[in-house]
């Protein structure tokens, strides 16, 4: 199903958004398919020259001839690395399909946004960049990465990023970034532990769930944005009520969902749509997206790094991610950037209020949140 959704994501760089708390990484998933064929070799000078003429200035697609050269050189490079805050289970299939199609292995480092920007900053500063593509859901960090003093990103030039089906008015930009998918989060409950029906977020404020619900730590601007949406939607007092429930705190949606399945908690308030697959596979899970089409979402912006060690393969992978095939695997039960992709939703990307997500505002909210939830 690709439809309008109708039922029921710092510490880091000196020039990016910073916070006072360093967060632990939630997971590191490395997917390294065995490289097919001959060993990778450096791209030829013709491929280097093709890219050199396209990476700066106004974003624009490569010509068919230029793209053919980029693809050929990507295959010679033989591998590509993706740093992302997307769902690693879904990306495992994307990596497998990409390797099968192009013979290029994919290494995936999955962390939260703040950890990823810290890692990339360390690599850029040391002059030893390992990452090729960075995908994060915090717009202030996307903008910070493109400040003149950082200049991490270059133009993505693949044809599918400029095709009619990819609405650049919605998904292109800011700057050299492009939306490659949208995070949609909901509420999971373990039906073996809690039998009541949850229809909306306020329903979790139940004495029977004291100490048995999970909440997410606002460790990145995108997560602060979710809390701002919660306050706007349900009233500021809801955070005080949630804090009184003595919830367990998780750094992201993925470990929270695993805690619901294992019975560590009964209800997760910020869990991924992959819970639908968990339910289909027999997990005792109910799942809903509380506000349907009006629910919060977070665009994932992808950027090809200027110092990418595999520049051609990076271009090929980010282009593949916005094809119908790439969207079907990477965005299963999530927001797609193309219409009519099976098992995805096509939703309007949320516009994060940057005035509410300045470094000072983020730090201020985190201090407020810590005062409520970490007393």
XYZ file of C-alpha atoms in Angstrom, residues 68-292:
225
model
C 26.862 5.766 -17.374
C 30.461 6.722 -16.571
C 29.607 7.264 -12.884
C 27.915 3.857 -12.681
C 30.874 2.145 -14.350
C 33.301 3.768 -11.935
C 31.075 2.957 -8.972
C 31.350 -0.720 -9.883
C 35.129 -0.375 -9.999
C 35.110 1.160 -6.507
C 33.264 -1.961 -5.372
C 32.013 -0.797 -1.970
C 30.228 2.082 -0.254
C 29.600 3.134 3.359
C 26.377 4.609 4.704
C 26.047 6.348 8.085
C 22.350 6.586 8.895
C 19.701 6.840 11.591
C 17.248 4.776 9.521
C 16.011 1.323 10.452
C 18.948 -1.107 9.975
C 16.701 -4.138 9.554
C 15.094 -2.573 6.497
C 18.379 -1.271 5.155
C 19.838 -4.775 5.308
C 17.483 -5.736 2.471
C 18.276 -2.531 0.578
C 21.992 -3.316 0.837
C 21.438 -6.883 -0.329
C 19.375 -5.759 -3.336
C 21.887 -3.051 -4.258
C 24.792 -5.492 -4.112
C 22.886 -8.000 -6.238
C 22.145 -5.353 -8.857
C 25.511 -3.591 -9.037
C 28.043 -5.894 -7.400
C 28.836 -3.214 -4.809
C 28.933 -4.113 -1.113
C 27.351 -1.789 1.440
C 28.582 -1.148 4.970
C 25.967 0.420 7.260
C 26.690 2.251 10.487
C 23.380 2.885 12.248
C 23.395 5.388 15.108
C 21.299 8.309 16.295
C 21.794 11.655 14.544
C 23.998 13.241 17.199
C 26.355 10.261 17.304
C 26.644 10.154 13.517
C 27.528 13.834 13.223
C 30.094 13.421 15.983
C 31.663 10.512 14.107
C 31.726 12.303 10.763
C 33.172 15.430 12.350
C 35.981 13.372 13.892
C 36.719 11.752 10.538
C 36.708 15.058 8.654
C 38.884 16.727 11.299
C 41.411 13.887 11.282
C 41.534 13.759 7.496
C 40.483 10.104 7.488
C 36.924 9.994 6.196
C 35.385 6.517 6.068
C 31.796 7.509 5.378
C 30.359 8.120 1.914
C 26.733 9.070 2.629
C 25.223 10.609 5.754
C 21.473 10.257 6.405
C 19.998 12.086 9.426
C 16.591 13.428 10.479
C 17.550 16.657 12.290
C 17.327 19.641 9.950
C 19.569 21.911 12.059
C 22.348 19.339 11.727
C 21.734 19.057 7.973
C 22.103 22.822 7.657
C 25.125 22.877 9.944
C 26.888 20.260 7.853
C 26.617 22.603 4.873
C 27.889 25.763 6.542
C 30.943 27.199 4.765
C 33.247 26.236 7.629
C 32.096 22.619 7.333
C 31.065 22.080 3.678
C 30.588 18.367 4.193
C 28.231 17.765 1.266
C 28.340 17.840 -2.512
C 25.560 17.672 -5.084
C 23.794 14.368 -5.595
C 23.505 13.982 -9.362
C 21.619 10.719 -9.966
C 18.740 10.884 -12.462
C 16.063 9.548 -10.119
C 16.573 12.502 -7.779
C 15.439 14.757 -10.637
C 12.804 12.534 -12.211
C 9.162 13.627 -12.376
C 8.095 11.185 -9.664
C 10.474 12.716 -7.110
C 8.895 16.024 -6.106
C 11.894 18.276 -5.531
C 9.657 21.042 -4.208
C 8.864 18.711 -1.289
C 11.945 16.550 -1.006
C 14.855 18.363 -2.664
C 17.092 20.362 -0.338
C 17.937 22.150 1.779
C 21.076 22.881 -0.179
C 22.797 19.706 -1.311
C 20.671 17.396 0.850
C 17.727 15.349 -0.414
C 14.988 13.554 1.504
C 15.340 9.787 1.020
C 12.438 8.731 3.256
C 10.369 9.737 6.261
C 10.252 8.261 9.751
C 6.774 7.536 11.078
C 6.445 6.536 14.725
C 3.601 5.107 16.763
C 2.616 3.395 19.997
C 3.228 -0.307 20.674
C 1.689 -2.331 23.465
C 2.399 -5.884 24.588
C -1.026 -7.521 24.663
C 0.193 -10.266 26.987
C 0.949 -7.629 29.629
C -1.647 -4.940 28.964
C -5.033 -5.832 27.510
C -6.681 -2.404 27.335
C -7.050 -0.747 23.952
C -4.858 2.295 23.417
C -6.364 4.780 20.994
C -4.123 7.782 21.597
C -1.097 8.892 23.588
C -3.041 10.124 26.674
C -4.389 6.575 27.113
C -0.989 5.425 28.382
C -1.448 7.588 31.476
C -2.961 4.692 33.383
C -1.969 3.753 36.971
C -1.696 0.143 35.806
C 1.213 1.218 33.593
C 3.234 2.957 36.295
C 6.888 2.073 35.607
C 5.832 0.068 32.565
C 5.965 2.589 29.711
C 8.901 3.668 27.561
C 9.783 7.173 26.417
C 12.544 8.484 24.174
C 15.366 10.729 25.336
C 15.439 14.061 23.399
C 19.050 13.573 22.360
C 18.796 15.083 18.874
C 16.884 18.023 17.397
C 14.464 15.680 15.603
C 13.567 14.090 18.942
C 13.109 17.490 20.567
C 10.806 18.295 17.646
C 8.679 15.243 18.500
C 8.243 16.480 22.060
C 7.310 19.937 20.797
C 4.674 18.310 18.591
C 3.397 16.294 21.564
C 2.995 19.465 23.617
C 1.282 21.291 20.768
C -1.068 18.367 20.155
C -1.938 17.294 23.706
C -1.004 20.282 25.869
C 2.189 21.019 27.800
C 0.905 19.256 30.926
C 1.116 15.869 29.214
C 4.871 15.732 29.828
C 4.349 16.223 33.549
C 1.767 13.436 33.512
C 4.084 11.116 31.593
C 6.939 11.850 33.997
C 4.691 10.909 36.924
C 4.350 7.443 35.333
C 8.012 6.671 36.163
C 8.772 5.646 32.572
C 11.865 3.859 31.337
C 14.039 5.991 29.060
C 15.411 4.783 25.705
C 17.759 6.549 23.295
C 15.684 5.717 20.221
C 12.672 3.851 18.916
C 14.399 0.559 18.071
C 15.494 -0.530 21.576
C 12.143 0.661 22.902
C 10.303 -1.647 20.512
C 12.495 -4.579 21.534
C 11.679 -3.803 25.166
C 7.954 -4.009 24.383
C 8.374 -7.376 22.663
C 10.538 -8.815 25.466
C 8.180 -7.613 28.183
C 10.660 -5.214 29.753
C 7.906 -2.623 29.367
C 4.245 -2.946 28.477
C 3.879 0.110 26.232
C 6.291 2.062 24.051
C 5.283 5.618 23.179
C 7.795 6.144 20.344
C 8.180 2.930 18.378
C 8.868 2.151 14.711
C 6.349 0.921 12.185
C 8.417 -2.273 11.873
C 6.264 -3.338 14.824
C 3.683 -4.249 12.175
C 6.093 -6.912 10.889
C 6.793 -8.038 14.456
C 3.058 -8.537 14.941
C 2.741 -10.408 11.651
C 5.556 -12.697 12.784
C 3.712 -13.608 15.969
C 4.821 -11.034 18.538
C 2.034 -10.133 21.014
C 1.866 -6.561 19.769
C -0.790 -3.958 19.107
C 0.355 -0.936 17.161
C -1.225 2.347 16.182
C -0.286 5.670 14.657
C -2.327 7.981 16.872
C -3.145 10.875 14.549
C -3.082 9.135 11.195
